[in-house]
Amino acid sequence: METAALMVVGALRGLRTASLLNVVVAHNGCLDSSINDYVQQETLCLRGEERQISLALQAIYFDSQQGEQ
């Protein structure tokens, strides 16, 4: 939902936008047990979130380099 708002505002202002989403529960999984697993595996999830941030920063850098050429 938040991504949709960012995309709309970006389009209205002529900006390029992107979004990376971190999915905690599989589409066919049990929400309650999956959330509990997420809490119990906090360290593993934190590493995944850090890798996601790193990927986003790399993508922004790569995109900025392509725009200069």
Short mmCIF file of C-alpha atoms in Angstrom, two decimals:
data_model
loop_
_atom_site.label_atom_id
_atom_site.label_comp_id
_atom_site.label_asym_id
_atom_site.label_seq_id
_atom_site.Cartn_x
_atom_site.Cartn_y
_atom_site.Cartn_z
CA MET A 1 0.00 0.00 0.00
CA GLU A 2 2.72 2.45 0.91
CA THR A 3 4.56 1.53 -2.27
CA ALA A 4 1.54 2.44 -4.38
CA ALA A 5 1.42 5.92 -2.85
CA LEU A 6 5.13 6.45 -3.52
CA MET A 7 4.75 5.30 -7.11
CA VAL A 8 1.81 7.64 -7.72
CA VAL A 9 3.53 10.67 -6.19
CA GLY A 10 6.72 9.87 -8.08
CA ALA A 11 4.84 9.61 -11.36
CA LEU A 12 3.01 12.88 -10.75
CA ARG A 13 6.28 14.65 -10.03
CA GLY A 14 8.18 13.02 -12.89
CA LEU A 15 10.45 11.03 -10.57
CA ARG A 16 11.67 7.48 -10.94
CA THR A 17 10.69 5.30 -8.00
CA ALA A 18 11.48 1.79 -6.82
CA SER A 19 10.54 -0.47 -3.96
CA LEU A 20 11.97 -3.56 -2.31
CA LEU A 21 9.53 -5.51 -0.19
CA ASN A 22 10.48 -7.87 2.62
CA VAL A 23 7.96 -10.74 2.80
CA VAL A 24 7.80 -12.49 6.17
CA VAL A 25 4.99 -14.98 5.55
CA ALA A 26 4.64 -17.21 2.49
CA HIS A 27 1.40 -16.66 0.57
CA ASN A 28 0.07 -20.08 1.62
CA GLY A 29 1.60 -20.08 5.11
CA CYS A 30 -0.01 -19.71 8.51
CA LEU A 31 0.26 -16.08 9.62
CA ASP A 32 0.41 -16.75 13.38
CA SER A 33 3.10 -19.44 13.26
CA SER A 34 5.11 -17.60 10.61
CA ILE A 35 5.17 -14.39 12.67
CA ASN A 36 6.30 -16.41 15.71
CA ASP A 37 9.04 -18.02 13.61
CA TYR A 38 10.09 -14.56 12.46
CA VAL A 39 10.46 -13.37 16.06
CA GLN A 40 12.40 -16.49 17.06
CA GLN A 41 14.79 -16.17 14.12
CA GLU A 42 15.38 -12.47 14.63
CA THR A 43 19.11 -12.66 13.84
CA LEU A 44 18.56 -14.44 10.54
CA CYS A 45 15.83 -11.99 9.54
CA LEU A 46 18.01 -9.05 10.52
CA ARG A 47 20.77 -10.30 8.22
CA GLY A 48 18.23 -10.62 5.42
CA GLU A 49 17.08 -7.05 5.98
CA GLU A 50 20.68 -5.82 5.97
CA ARG A 51 21.31 -7.63 2.68
CA GLN A 52 18.15 -6.07 1.27
CA ILE A 53 19.35 -2.58 2.23
CA SER A 54 22.74 -3.29 0.65
CA LEU A 55 21.03 -4.48 -2.54
CA ALA A 56 18.91 -1.32 -2.67
CA LEU A 57 21.96 0.91 -2.27
CA GLN A 58 23.83 -1.01 -4.97
CA ALA A 59 20.86 -0.68 -7.32
CA ILE A 60 20.66 3.07 -6.72
CA TYR A 61 24.39 3.43 -7.37
CA PHE A 62 24.22 1.32 -10.54
CA ASP A 63 21.24 3.30 -11.80
CA SER A 64 23.02 6.60 -11.14
CA GLN A 65 26.05 5.39 -13.12
CA GLN A 66 23.84 4.40 -16.07
CA GLY A 67 22.21 7.82 -16.06
CA GLU A 68 25.57 9.58 -16.43
CA GLN A 69 26.49 7.72 -19.62
#
